């Protein structure tokens, strides 16, 4: 065979195929590899897969079916089996079957028609039977008889039951993930990306509380084209109204109340419900192809219209700007809460000096490194680039006023200016005024709901912003566990 103790390409080198090479990890792997090779490969790992073969033709000749590809595990003596599947099944979709076509499962049952199959000379006509426990067995009912028989598994690609999404593969009912692979479990994220991590779009989530001074239509928000997962709810005798980009009402326009139901607008289905509660909701999956204007038709004081949708990252800035021009965004600058100013008399003037600390601060712990970044990126509610506008120190905490420049991650909407709080008068790491940082912060809501704050934890993630830091953050975004 000509295999030495360290065959090229098999157990040793195969390990270097990490998808994204990282220096430290590669060094460790190299050491590990060298060690193993010099010991003559006595510590045996698993074998190695051959590349995938090509996909087979679709199992069906019309409608849905499966196509399969396979690979083989190459093992040296003493090596363990490869981990993972040797076969992968993919959904294939051919043009729909003609209405009169015999369904695949019916065909498989019909193969036994007129044949003595049950050990007697008796023969039957067989049709599918769907009441048996395993729907991926070929369960066929003898026509005119009160029994069915299982002829083993159905062929791969047979629908699990009529009208169902799943297809039988090797006797199991599997449905396709958004990647088309059966049983992969891959899901579309909120941004419409298959297997994504919700990080290519941002969540807009607000409550419109303006209490109109007159009955009539009030603008609530623009819902820009490209929005997904739109949800609106209001609980009062008022009515939600929706206007298309062409200025025509989709529902509840012109002082006429529309019936609950599904409406077509901006390339999506808008589901409108109205309960006697009173409560009204709007839902749409999107993505929308045009701007929509959400309004409320006031008949009584507005208790609040809650709305949310997800916007592609690049549409968020223009939306924010437009909302401000139209005066729909909250007043700016508007920090997240009413500033709990202690009475003036109790505060010594020195402590109010905007940027000076009360005394020398001890050195901060080292917070650099990938593990630290990952921990804080993934564990935080918000990650953004921000410029520090001002600092206010008190005995128990430090408050930074920041201008948000770029949002990497948000669990709820951010304003253009926010207060970020850090524990103690000597926060770690300290933020200098007029500098830009990449910050990972948490949202902290007091139990009674009166305080809603952004918190930069001690020794958290706050790095001076740079293009390199930016790409590290983007990398971290893709590494968070789901
Ligand atoms: C994306 O966000 C939705 C809604 O917040 C959540 O249910 C889902 O788990 C998130 N997906 C990922 C991959 O984080
Ligand atoms: C609502 O917004 C639309 C579109 O921007 C605008 O034409 C209209 O004047 C606004 N109406 C009110 C009452 O502000």
CSV table of C-alpha atoms and ligand atoms in Angstrom, one decimal:
chain,number,residue,atom,x,y,z
A,1,UNK,CA,0.0,0.0,0.0
A,2,UNK,CA,3.0,2.3,0.6
A,3,UNK,CA,1.5,4.1,3.6
A,4,UNK,CA,4.2,5.3,6.0
A,5,UNK,CA,3.5,6.2,9.5
A,6,UNK,CA,2.4,9.7,8.4
A,7,UNK,CA,0.4,9.4,5.2
A,8,UNK,CA,0.0,12.6,3.4
A,9,UNK,CA,-3.6,13.8,3.4
A,10,UNK,CA,-5.0,11.3,5.7
A,11,UNK,CA,-5.0,11.5,9.5
A,12,UNK,CA,-2.4,14.1,10.0
A,13,UNK,CA,-2.8,16.8,7.4
A,14,UNK,CA,-6.6,16.4,7.3
A,15,UNK,CA,-6.8,18.3,10.6
A,16,UNK,CA,-5.5,21.5,9.1
A,17,UNK,CA,-8.7,22.0,7.1
A,18,UNK,CA,-10.2,24.5,9.5
A,19,UNK,CA,-12.6,26.7,7.6
A,20,UNK,CA,-11.0,30.0,8.8
A,21,UNK,CA,-7.4,29.7,9.6
A,22,UNK,CA,-6.4,31.4,12.9
A,23,UNK,CA,-2.8,31.7,13.8
A,24,UNK,CA,-2.8,30.3,17.3
A,25,UNK,CA,-5.1,27.5,16.5
A,26,UNK,CA,-3.1,26.5,13.5
A,27,UNK,CA,0.1,26.6,15.6
A,28,UNK,CA,-1.5,24.2,18.1
A,29,UNK,CA,-2.7,22.0,15.3
A,30,UNK,CA,0.7,21.9,13.7
A,31,UNK,CA,2.3,21.0,17.0
A,32,UNK,CA,-0.2,18.3,17.6
A,33,UNK,CA,0.3,17.0,14.0
A,34,UNK,CA,4.0,16.9,14.3
A,35,UNK,CA,3.8,15.2,17.7
A,36,UNK,CA,1.5,12.5,16.3
A,37,UNK,CA,3.5,12.0,13.2
A,38,UNK,CA,6.8,11.7,15.0
A,39,UNK,CA,5.2,9.1,17.3
A,40,UNK,CA,4.4,7.1,14.2
A,41,UNK,CA,0.7,7.9,14.3
A,42,UNK,CA,0.0,5.7,17.3
A,43,UNK,CA,-2.8,8.0,18.6
A,44,UNK,CA,-5.4,7.3,16.0
A,45,UNK,CA,-8.0,9.8,15.1
A,46,UNK,CA,-11.0,9.3,12.9
A,47,UNK,CA,-10.7,8.6,9.2
A,48,UNK,CA,-11.3,11.2,6.6
A,49,UNK,CA,-14.2,11.8,4.2
A,50,UNK,CA,-13.8,11.8,0.5
A,51,UNK,CA,-15.2,14.9,-1.1
A,52,UNK,CA,-19.0,14.8,-1.8
A,53,UNK,CA,-20.0,13.1,-5.0
A,54,UNK,CA,-22.5,14.8,-7.3
A,55,UNK,CA,-26.2,15.1,-6.7
A,56,UNK,CA,-28.3,12.4,-8.2
A,57,UNK,CA,-31.3,13.2,-10.5
A,58,UNK,CA,-34.5,14.1,-8.8
A,59,UNK,CA,-36.3,11.0,-7.5
A,60,UNK,CA,-39.6,12.1,-9.0
A,61,UNK,CA,-40.4,13.1,-12.6
A,62,UNK,CA,-42.8,15.9,-11.5
A,63,UNK,CA,-43.5,17.9,-8.4
A,64,UNK,CA,-41.2,17.5,-5.3
A,65,UNK,CA,-38.6,14.8,-4.8
A,66,UNK,CA,-35.2,14.2,-3.4
A,67,UNK,CA,-31.8,14.1,-4.8
A,68,UNK,CA,-28.9,12.6,-2.9
A,69,UNK,CA,-25.2,12.8,-2.8
A,70,UNK,CA,-22.8,10.6,-0.8
A,71,UNK,CA,-19.2,10.4,0.3
A,72,UNK,CA,-17.0,7.7,1.7
A,73,UNK,CA,-15.0,7.4,4.8
A,74,UNK,CA,-11.3,6.5,4.2
A,75,UNK,CA,-9.9,4.8,7.2
A,76,UNK,CA,-6.5,3.4,7.9
A,77,UNK,CA,-6.2,0.3,10.1
A,78,UNK,CA,-7.0,1.3,13.7
A,79,UNK,CA,-8.7,4.6,12.8
A,80,UNK,CA,-12.2,5.4,14.0
A,81,UNK,CA,-15.2,5.9,11.7
A,82,UNK,CA,-15.6,9.4,10.4
A,83,UNK,CA,-18.2,11.6,12.2
A,84,UNK,CA,-21.1,12.9,10.2
A,85,UNK,CA,-23.4,11.5,7.6
A,86,UNK,CA,-22.3,9.7,4.5
A,87,UNK,CA,-25.4,10.8,2.6
A,88,UNK,CA,-27.1,14.1,2.2
A,89,UNK,CA,-30.6,14.6,0.8
A,90,UNK,CA,-31.8,17.7,-0.9
A,91,UNK,CA,-35.3,18.7,-1.9
A,92,UNK,CA,-35.7,19.0,-5.7
A,93,UNK,CA,-38.7,20.7,-7.2
A,94,UNK,CA,-39.8,19.9,-10.7
A,95,UNK,CA,-42.8,21.4,-12.5
A,96,UNK,CA,-46.0,20.4,-10.8
A,97,UNK,CA,-47.5,17.1,-11.7
A,98,UNK,CA,-50.5,17.1,-14.1
A,99,UNK,CA,-53.8,17.0,-12.1
A,100,UNK,CA,-54.6,13.4,-13.3
A,101,UNK,CA,-51.1,12.0,-12.4
A,102,UNK,CA,-51.1,9.0,-10.0
A,103,UNK,CA,-49.4,10.0,-6.7
A,104,UNK,CA,-46.1,8.3,-6.0
A,105,UNK,CA,-47.3,6.4,-3.0
A,106,UNK,CA,-50.3,5.1,-5.0
A,107,UNK,CA,-48.0,3.8,-7.7
A,108,UNK,CA,-45.9,1.9,-5.1
A,109,UNK,CA,-49.0,0.2,-3.6
A,110,UNK,CA,-50.3,-0.6,-7.1
A,111,UNK,CA,-47.1,-2.6,-7.8
A,112,UNK,CA,-48.7,-5.4,-5.7
A,113,UNK,CA,-52.0,-5.4,-7.5
A,114,UNK,CA,-53.1,-8.8,-8.6
A,115,UNK,CA,-50.1,-10.5,-7.2
A,116,UNK,CA,-50.2,-13.2,-4.5
A,117,UNK,CA,-48.2,-11.4,-1.8
A,118,UNK,CA,-49.5,-12.7,1.5
A,119,UNK,CA,-48.5,-16.3,1.3
A,120,UNK,CA,-51.8,-17.4,-0.2
A,121,UNK,CA,-53.1,-17.4,-3.8
A,122,UNK,CA,-55.5,-14.6,-2.9
A,123,UNK,CA,-54.8,-11.3,-4.8
A,124,UNK,CA,-55.9,-7.8,-4.1
A,125,UNK,CA,-56.0,-4.2,-5.4
A,126,UNK,CA,-53.9,-2.0,-3.1
A,127,UNK,CA,-54.3,1.6,-2.2
A,128,UNK,CA,-52.4,3.8,0.3
A,129,UNK,CA,-53.5,3.6,3.9
A,130,UNK,CA,-52.6,6.6,6.0
A,131,UNK,CA,-53.7,5.5,9.5
A,132,UNK,CA,-50.7,3.3,10.3
A,133,UNK,CA,-48.1,4.4,12.8
A,134,UNK,CA,-45.1,4.9,10.6
A,135,UNK,CA,-46.0,7.1,7.6
A,136,UNK,CA,-42.8,6.3,5.9
A,137,UNK,CA,-43.7,2.6,5.6
A,138,UNK,CA,-45.5,1.5,2.5
A,139,UNK,CA,-48.8,0.8,4.2
A,140,UNK,CA,-51.4,-0.3,1.7
A,141,UNK,CA,-55.1,-1.2,2.2
A,142,UNK,CA,-56.5,-4.1,0.3
A,143,UNK,CA,-59.5,-2.6,-1.5
A,144,UNK,CA,-62.8,-3.9,-0.3
A,145,UNK,CA,-61.1,-5.6,2.7
A,146,UNK,CA,-60.7,-4.6,6.3
A,147,UNK,CA,-57.0,-4.9,6.5
A,148,UNK,CA,-53.8,-3.2,5.4
A,149,UNK,CA,-50.3,-4.5,4.9
A,150,UNK,CA,-46.9,-2.9,5.3
A,151,UNK,CA,-44.6,-3.6,2.4
A,152,UNK,CA,-41.5,-2.2,4.0
A,153,UNK,CA,-40.3,1.4,3.5
A,154,UNK,CA,-41.6,3.7,0.8
A,155,UNK,CA,-39.1,4.9,-1.8
A,156,UNK,CA,-37.0,8.0,-0.9
A,157,UNK,CA,-38.8,11.2,-1.9
A,158,UNK,CA,-42.3,9.9,-1.2
A,159,UNK,CA,-44.4,12.7,0.6
A,160,UNK,CA,-44.9,11.6,4.2
A,161,UNK,CA,-48.6,12.2,3.8
A,162,UNK,CA,-50.7,13.9,1.2
A,163,UNK,CA,-50.3,17.7,1.3
A,164,UNK,CA,-47.5,17.6,3.9
A,165,UNK,CA,-44.2,19.3,3.5
A,166,UNK,CA,-42.1,16.4,4.7
A,167,UNK,CA,-40.6,13.7,2.5
A,168,UNK,CA,-39.6,10.2,3.4
A,169,UNK,CA,-35.9,9.4,3.3
A,170,UNK,CA,-34.5,6.1,4.4
A,171,UNK,CA,-37.8,5.4,6.3
A,172,UNK,CA,-37.8,8.8,8.2
A,173,UNK,CA,-40.0,11.8,7.5
A,174,UNK,CA,-37.7,14.8,7.0
A,175,UNK,CA,-38.5,18.4,6.1
A,176,UNK,CA,-36.2,20.6,4.2
A,177,UNK,CA,-34.4,23.4,6.0
A,178,UNK,CA,-34.2,26.8,4.3
A,179,UNK,CA,-30.9,25.6,2.6
A,180,UNK,CA,-33.0,22.9,0.9
A,181,UNK,CA,-31.2,20.1,2.7
A,182,UNK,CA,-33.7,17.6,4.2
A,183,UNK,CA,-33.3,17.4,8.0
A,184,UNK,CA,-30.7,20.2,8.2
A,185,UNK,CA,-33.0,22.2,10.5
A,186,UNK,CA,-31.6,25.4,9.0
A,187,UNK,CA,-34.0,28.4,9.5
A,188,UNK,CA,-34.3,31.8,8.0
A,189,UNK,CA,-33.3,34.5,10.5
A,190,UNK,CA,-35.3,37.7,11.0
A,191,UNK,CA,-33.3,39.3,8.1
A,192,UNK,CA,-34.3,36.6,5.7
A,193,UNK,CA,-30.9,35.0,5.6
A,194,UNK,CA,-30.8,31.2,5.7
A,195,UNK,CA,-28.9,30.2,8.8
A,196,UNK,CA,-28.1,33.8,9.6
A,197,UNK,CA,-27.7,35.3,13.1
A,198,UNK,CA,-30.1,38.3,12.8
A,199,UNK,CA,-27.1,40.6,12.3
A,200,UNK,CA,-27.7,42.0,8.9
A,201,UNK,CA,-30.8,43.9,10.0
A,202,UNK,CA,-31.9,45.9,12.9
A,203,UNK,CA,-35.1,45.8,15.0
A,204,UNK,CA,-37.2,49.0,15.1
A,205,UNK,CA,-39.5,48.8,18.1
A,206,UNK,CA,-41.4,51.8,19.5
A,207,UNK,CA,-44.6,52.9,21.1
A,208,UNK,CA,-46.3,55.9,19.5
A,209,UNK,CA,-47.9,57.7,22.4
A,210,UNK,CA,-48.8,61.1,21.0
A,211,UNK,CA,-52.3,61.8,22.3
A,212,UNK,CA,-53.9,63.6,19.4
A,213,UNK,CA,-55.8,66.8,20.1
A,214,UNK,CA,-58.3,66.0,17.5
A,215,UNK,CA,-60.1,63.0,16.2
A,216,UNK,CA,-58.8,61.9,12.8
A,217,UNK,CA,-55.7,60.3,11.2
A,218,UNK,CA,-52.3,60.6,12.8
A,219,UNK,CA,-49.1,59.4,11.3
A,220,UNK,CA,-47.5,56.7,13.5
A,221,UNK,CA,-44.5,55.7,11.4
A,222,UNK,CA,-43.1,55.1,8.0
A,223,UNK,CA,-42.4,51.4,7.4
A,224,UNK,CA,-39.7,51.5,4.8
A,225,UNK,CA,-39.5,49.1,1.9
A,226,UNK,CA,-37.5,46.0,2.8
A,227,UNK,CA,-39.1,45.7,6.3
A,228,UNK,CA,-39.8,42.2,7.6
A,229,UNK,CA,-41.7,40.8,10.5
A,230,UNK,CA,-44.0,43.8,10.9
A,231,UNK,CA,-46.1,43.7,14.0
A,232,UNK,CA,-48.5,46.4,15.3
A,233,UNK,CA,-50.9,46.3,18.2
A,234,UNK,CA,-53.1,48.9,19.8
A,235,UNK,CA,-55.7,48.4,22.5
A,236,UNK,CA,-58.5,51.0,22.3
A,237,UNK,CA,-61.5,51.9,20.2
A,238,UNK,CA,-59.2,53.7,17.8
A,239,UNK,CA,-58.3,52.1,14.5
A,240,UNK,CA,-55.0,51.3,12.8
A,241,UNK,CA,-54.8,52.5,9.3
A,242,UNK,CA,-52.3,51.6,6.6
A,243,UNK,CA,-51.5,53.6,3.5
A,244,UNK,CA,-49.5,52.3,0.5
A,245,UNK,CA,-46.7,54.2,-1.2
A,246,UNK,CA,-49.1,55.4,-3.8
A,247,UNK,CA,-51.1,57.3,-1.2
A,248,UNK,CA,-54.0,54.9,-1.3
A,249,UNK,CA,-55.3,53.3,1.8
A,250,UNK,CA,-54.8,49.5,2.3
A,251,UNK,CA,-57.2,49.4,5.2
A,252,UNK,CA,-59.3,51.6,7.4
A,253,UNK,CA,-58.9,54.6,5.1
A,254,UNK,CA,-61.3,57.4,4.4
A,255,UNK,CA,-63.1,57.1,7.7
A,256,UNK,CA,-64.5,53.6,6.8
A,257,UNK,CA,-63.6,50.7,9.0
A,258,UNK,CA,-62.4,47.6,7.0
A,259,UNK,CA,-63.3,44.0,8.0
A,260,UNK,CA,-60.6,41.9,9.7
A,261,UNK,CA,-58.7,39.7,7.2
A,262,UNK,CA,-55.7,39.5,4.9
A,263,UNK,CA,-54.8,42.4,2.7
A,264,UNK,CA,-52.3,42.6,-0.1
A,265,UNK,CA,-49.9,45.5,0.2
A,266,UNK,CA,-46.3,46.3,-0.8
A,267,UNK,CA,-45.8,42.7,-2.1
A,268,UNK,CA,-46.7,41.0,1.2
A,269,UNK,CA,-49.8,39.8,3.0
A,270,UNK,CA,-51.0,42.0,5.8
A,271,UNK,CA,-53.1,40.2,8.4
A,272,UNK,CA,-55.5,42.5,10.2
A,273,UNK,CA,-57.3,41.3,13.3
A,274,UNK,CA,-59.8,43.1,15.5
A,275,UNK,CA,-61.0,41.7,18.8
A,276,UNK,CA,-63.9,43.0,21.0
A,277,UNK,CA,-61.2,43.5,23.7
A,278,UNK,CA,-60.8,46.1,22.2
A,279,UNK,CA,-57.6,45.2,20.4
A,280,UNK,CA,-56.3,45.5,16.9
A,281,UNK,CA,-53.2,43.9,15.4
A,282,UNK,CA,-51.4,44.0,12.1
A,283,UNK,CA,-48.9,41.4,11.0
A,284,UNK,CA,-46.9,41.0,7.9
A,285,UNK,CA,-44.0,38.7,7.1
A,286,UNK,CA,-42.5,41.0,4.4
A,287,UNK,CA,-40.1,41.8,2.9
A,288,UNK,CA,-42.1,44.8,1.7
A,289,UNK,CA,-41.5,46.1,-1.8
A,290,UNK,CA,-42.7,49.7,-1.1
A,291,UNK,CA,-42.9,52.1,1.8
A,292,UNK,CA,-46.0,51.8,3.9
A,293,UNK,CA,-47.4,54.6,6.1
A,294,UNK,CA,-48.9,53.4,9.4
A,295,UNK,CA,-51.5,55.7,10.9
A,296,UNK,CA,-54.0,55.6,13.7
A,297,UNK,CA,-57.5,56.9,13.4
A,298,UNK,CA,-58.2,58.5,16.7
A,299,UNK,CA,-61.7,58.4,18.2
A,300,UNK,CA,-60.5,58.5,21.8
A,301,UNK,CA,-57.2,59.4,23.6
A,302,UNK,CA,-54.4,57.3,22.3
A,303,UNK,CA,-53.2,54.8,24.9
A,304,UNK,CA,-50.3,53.9,22.7
A,305,UNK,CA,-49.6,52.1,19.4
A,306,UNK,CA,-46.9,49.5,19.7
A,307,UNK,CA,-45.0,48.6,16.5
A,308,UNK,CA,-41.9,46.7,15.5
A,309,UNK,CA,-40.3,45.6,12.3
A,310,UNK,CA,-36.8,44.5,11.1
A,311,UNK,CA,-35.0,46.7,8.6
A,312,UNK,CA,-31.9,45.9,6.6
A,313,UNK,CA,-28.9,47.5,8.2
A,314,UNK,CA,-28.4,50.0,5.3
A,315,UNK,CA,-32.0,51.2,5.5
A,316,UNK,CA,-31.9,52.0,9.2
A,317,UNK,CA,-29.9,55.3,8.9
A,318,UNK,CA,-32.1,56.8,6.2
A,319,UNK,CA,-35.2,55.7,8.1
A,320,UNK,CA,-34.0,57.3,11.3
A,321,UNK,CA,-33.2,60.5,9.5
A,322,UNK,CA,-36.5,60.7,7.7
A,323,UNK,CA,-38.4,60.0,10.9
A,324,UNK,CA,-36.7,62.9,12.5
A,325,UNK,CA,-37.4,65.3,9.7
A,326,UNK,CA,-41.0,64.3,9.9
A,327,UNK,CA,-40.9,64.8,13.7
A,328,UNK,CA,-41.9,61.2,14.3
A,329,UNK,CA,-38.8,60.1,16.2
A,330,UNK,CA,-38.7,60.9,19.9
A,331,UNK,CA,-37.4,64.4,20.6
A,332,UNK,CA,-33.6,64.7,20.1
A,333,UNK,CA,-31.4,64.6,22.0
A,334,UNK,CA,-33.5,62.6,24.4
A,335,UNK,CA,-31.6,60.4,26.8
A,336,UNK,CA,-33.4,57.2,27.8
A,337,UNK,CA,-34.8,58.4,31.0
A,338,UNK,CA,-35.5,61.5,33.1
A,339,UNK,CA,-32.1,62.4,34.6
A,340,UNK,CA,-32.4,61.7,38.3
A,341,UNK,CA,-30.6,64.9,39.4
A,342,UNK,CA,-30.0,64.9,43.1
A,343,UNK,CA,-30.9,68.2,44.7
A,344,UNK,CA,-28.3,70.8,43.9
A,345,UNK,CA,-27.5,71.7,47.5
A,346,UNK,CA,-26.4,68.2,48.4
A,347,UNK,CA,-23.9,67.9,45.6
A,348,UNK,CA,-20.5,69.5,46.2
A,349,UNK,CA,-19.6,71.6,43.1
A,350,UNK,CA,-16.3,69.7,42.5
A,351,UNK,CA,-18.2,66.4,41.9
A,352,UNK,CA,-20.1,68.1,39.1
A,353,UNK,CA,-17.0,69.0,37.1
A,354,UNK,CA,-17.8,67.2,33.9
A,355,UNK,CA,-14.8,65.2,33.1
A,356,UNK,CA,-12.5,65.1,36.1
A,357,UNK,CA,-12.5,62.1,38.4
A,358,UNK,CA,-12.6,62.7,42.2
A,359,UNK,CA,-9.2,61.1,42.7
A,360,UNK,CA,-6.6,59.0,40.9
A,361,UNK,CA,-8.1,55.8,39.6
A,362,UNK,CA,-6.4,52.4,40.1
A,363,UNK,CA,-5.3,50.7,36.9
A,364,UNK,CA,-7.9,48.7,35.0
A,365,UNK,CA,-7.7,44.9,34.3
A,366,UNK,CA,-6.5,43.9,30.9
A,367,UNK,CA,-9.6,43.4,28.7
A,368,UNK,CA,-8.1,42.7,25.4
A,369,UNK,CA,-8.3,39.5,23.5
A,370,UNK,CA,-10.7,37.5,21.4
A,371,UNK,CA,-12.3,35.5,24.2
A,372,UNK,CA,-13.2,38.6,26.1
A,373,UNK,CA,-14.6,40.3,22.9
A,374,UNK,CA,-16.7,37.2,22.1
A,375,UNK,CA,-18.0,36.9,25.6
A,376,UNK,CA,-19.1,40.5,25.8
A,377,UNK,CA,-20.3,40.8,22.2
A,378,UNK,CA,-22.5,37.7,22.5
A,379,UNK,CA,-23.7,38.4,26.0
A,380,UNK,CA,-24.6,42.1,25.4
A,381,UNK,CA,-27.9,43.6,24.3
A,382,UNK,CA,-26.3,46.3,22.2
A,383,UNK,CA,-23.0,46.7,20.4
A,384,UNK,CA,-22.3,50.1,18.8
A,385,UNK,CA,-19.8,52.6,17.7
A,386,UNK,CA,-20.3,55.8,19.7
A,387,UNK,CA,-18.6,59.1,20.3
A,388,UNK,CA,-18.4,60.3,23.9
A,389,UNK,CA,-20.0,63.7,24.2
A,390,UNK,CA,-19.7,64.2,27.9
A,391,UNK,CA,-19.0,62.5,31.2
A,392,UNK,CA,-20.7,63.0,34.5
A,393,UNK,CA,-19.3,61.3,37.6
A,394,UNK,CA,-21.1,60.7,40.9
A,395,UNK,CA,-20.1,58.7,43.9
A,396,UNK,CA,-21.8,55.5,42.8
A,397,UNK,CA,-21.6,55.7,39.1
A,398,UNK,CA,-20.4,57.4,35.9
A,399,UNK,CA,-22.7,58.5,33.2
A,400,UNK,CA,-21.5,59.0,29.7
A,401,UNK,CA,-23.5,60.8,27.1
A,402,UNK,CA,-22.8,59.3,23.7
A,403,UNK,CA,-23.7,59.8,20.2
A,404,UNK,CA,-24.4,56.5,18.4
A,405,UNK,CA,-22.7,56.3,15.1
A,406,UNK,CA,-23.0,52.7,13.9
A,407,UNK,CA,-25.1,49.9,15.4
A,408,UNK,CA,-23.8,46.4,15.2
A,409,UNK,CA,-26.4,44.7,17.4
A,410,UNK,CA,-29.5,45.9,19.1
A,411,UNK,CA,-32.2,44.1,21.0
A,412,UNK,CA,-34.4,47.1,21.1
A,413,UNK,CA,-34.2,50.5,19.4
A,414,UNK,CA,-31.5,53.0,20.2
A,415,UNK,CA,-31.7,56.7,20.0
A,416,UNK,CA,-29.1,58.9,18.3
A,417,UNK,CA,-28.0,60.0,21.7
A,418,UNK,CA,-28.0,57.8,24.8
A,419,UNK,CA,-26.7,57.8,28.3
A,420,UNK,CA,-24.4,54.9,29.1
A,421,UNK,CA,-23.8,54.2,32.7
A,422,UNK,CA,-20.8,52.5,34.3
A,423,UNK,CA,-20.4,51.4,37.9
A,424,UNK,CA,-18.4,53.5,40.3
A,425,UNK,CA,-16.5,56.8,39.8
A,426,UNK,CA,-13.6,55.0,38.2
A,427,UNK,CA,-15.0,52.9,35.3
A,428,UNK,CA,-13.0,50.3,33.6
A,429,UNK,CA,-12.0,50.8,30.9
A,430,UNK,CA,-12.5,54.6,31.2
A,431,UNK,CA,-13.9,56.5,28.1
A,432,UNK,CA,-12.3,59.8,27.1
A,433,UNK,CA,-14.4,62.6,25.9
A,434,UNK,CA,-14.6,63.3,22.1
A,435,UNK,CA,-13.2,59.9,21.3
A,436,UNK,CA,-15.0,57.1,19.5
A,437,UNK,CA,-15.4,53.6,20.9
A,438,UNK,CA,-16.8,50.3,20.1
A,439,UNK,CA,-19.0,49.4,23.1
A,440,UNK,CA,-20.9,46.3,24.2
A,441,UNK,CA,-23.6,47.3,26.7
A,442,UNK,CA,-26.5,45.7,28.5
A,443,UNK,CA,-30.0,47.0,29.0
A,444,UNK,CA,-31.0,47.3,32.6
A,445,UNK,CA,-34.6,47.9,33.6
A,446,UNK,CA,-35.3,48.4,37.3
A,447,UNK,CA,-37.9,46.1,38.8
A,448,UNK,CA,-40.5,48.8,39.1
A,449,UNK,CA,-39.9,49.7,35.4
A,450,UNK,CA,-39.1,53.4,36.1
A,451,UNK,CA,-35.5,53.2,35.1
A,452,UNK,CA,-34.3,51.9,31.7
A,453,UNK,CA,-30.6,52.2,31.3
A,454,UNK,CA,-27.7,51.1,29.2
A,455,UNK,CA,-25.0,49.7,31.4
A,456,UNK,CA,-21.3,49.2,30.5
A,457,UNK,CA,-20.2,46.5,32.9
A,458,UNK,CA,-17.0,46.7,34.8
A,459,UNK,CA,-14.1,45.4,32.7
A,460,UNK,CA,-16.6,45.2,29.8
A,461,UNK,CA,-15.9,45.6,26.1
A,462,UNK,CA,-15.0,49.2,25.3
A,463,UNK,CA,-12.3,49.6,22.7
A,464,UNK,CA,-11.2,52.7,20.9
A,465,UNK,CA,-12.9,52.4,17.5
A,466,UNK,CA,-10.7,51.6,14.5
A,467,UNK,CA,-11.3,49.8,11.2
A,468,UNK,CA,-9.5,46.7,12.7
A,469,UNK,CA,-11.7,46.8,15.7
A,470,UNK,CA,-14.7,47.1,13.4
A,471,UNK,CA,-13.8,43.9,11.5
A,472,UNK,CA,-13.1,42.1,14.8
A,473,UNK,CA,-16.6,43.0,16.0
A,474,UNK,CA,-18.1,41.8,12.7
A,475,UNK,CA,-16.3,38.5,13.1
A,476,UNK,CA,-17.4,38.2,16.7
A,477,UNK,CA,-21.0,38.7,15.5
A,478,UNK,CA,-20.8,35.5,13.4
A,479,UNK,CA,-19.3,33.5,16.2
A,480,UNK,CA,-22.0,33.9,18.8
A,481,UNK,CA,-23.7,30.7,19.8
A,482,UNK,CA,-27.3,30.6,18.7
B,1,LIG,C1,-33.5,36.1,15.7
B,1,LIG,O1,-34.4,36.9,16.4
B,1,LIG,C2,-35.6,36.2,16.7
B,1,LIG,C3,-36.6,37.1,17.4
B,1,LIG,O2,-36.0,38.0,18.3
B,1,LIG,C4,-35.3,35.0,17.6
B,1,LIG,O3,-36.4,34.3,17.9
B,1,LIG,C5,-34.3,34.1,17.0
B,1,LIG,O4,-33.9,33.1,17.8
B,1,LIG,C6,-33.1,34.9,16.5
B,1,LIG,N1,-32.2,34.1,15.8
B,1,LIG,C7,-30.9,34.0,16.0
B,1,LIG,C8,-30.1,33.1,15.1
B,1,LIG,O5,-30.3,34.6,16.9
B,2,LIG,C1,-48.3,62.0,7.3
B,2,LIG,O1,-47.2,61.7,6.5
B,2,LIG,C2,-47.5,61.9,5.1
B,2,LIG,C3,-46.4,61.3,4.3
B,2,LIG,O2,-45.1,61.8,4.8
B,2,LIG,C4,-47.7,63.4,4.9
B,2,LIG,O3,-47.9,63.7,3.5
B,2,LIG,C5,-48.8,63.9,5.8
B,2,LIG,O4,-48.9,65.3,5.7
B,2,LIG,C6,-48.6,63.5,7.2
B,2,LIG,N1,-49.8,63.8,7.9
B,2,LIG,C7,-49.8,64.4,9.1
B,2,LIG,C8,-51.2,64.7,9.7
B,2,LIG,O5,-48.8,64.8,9.7
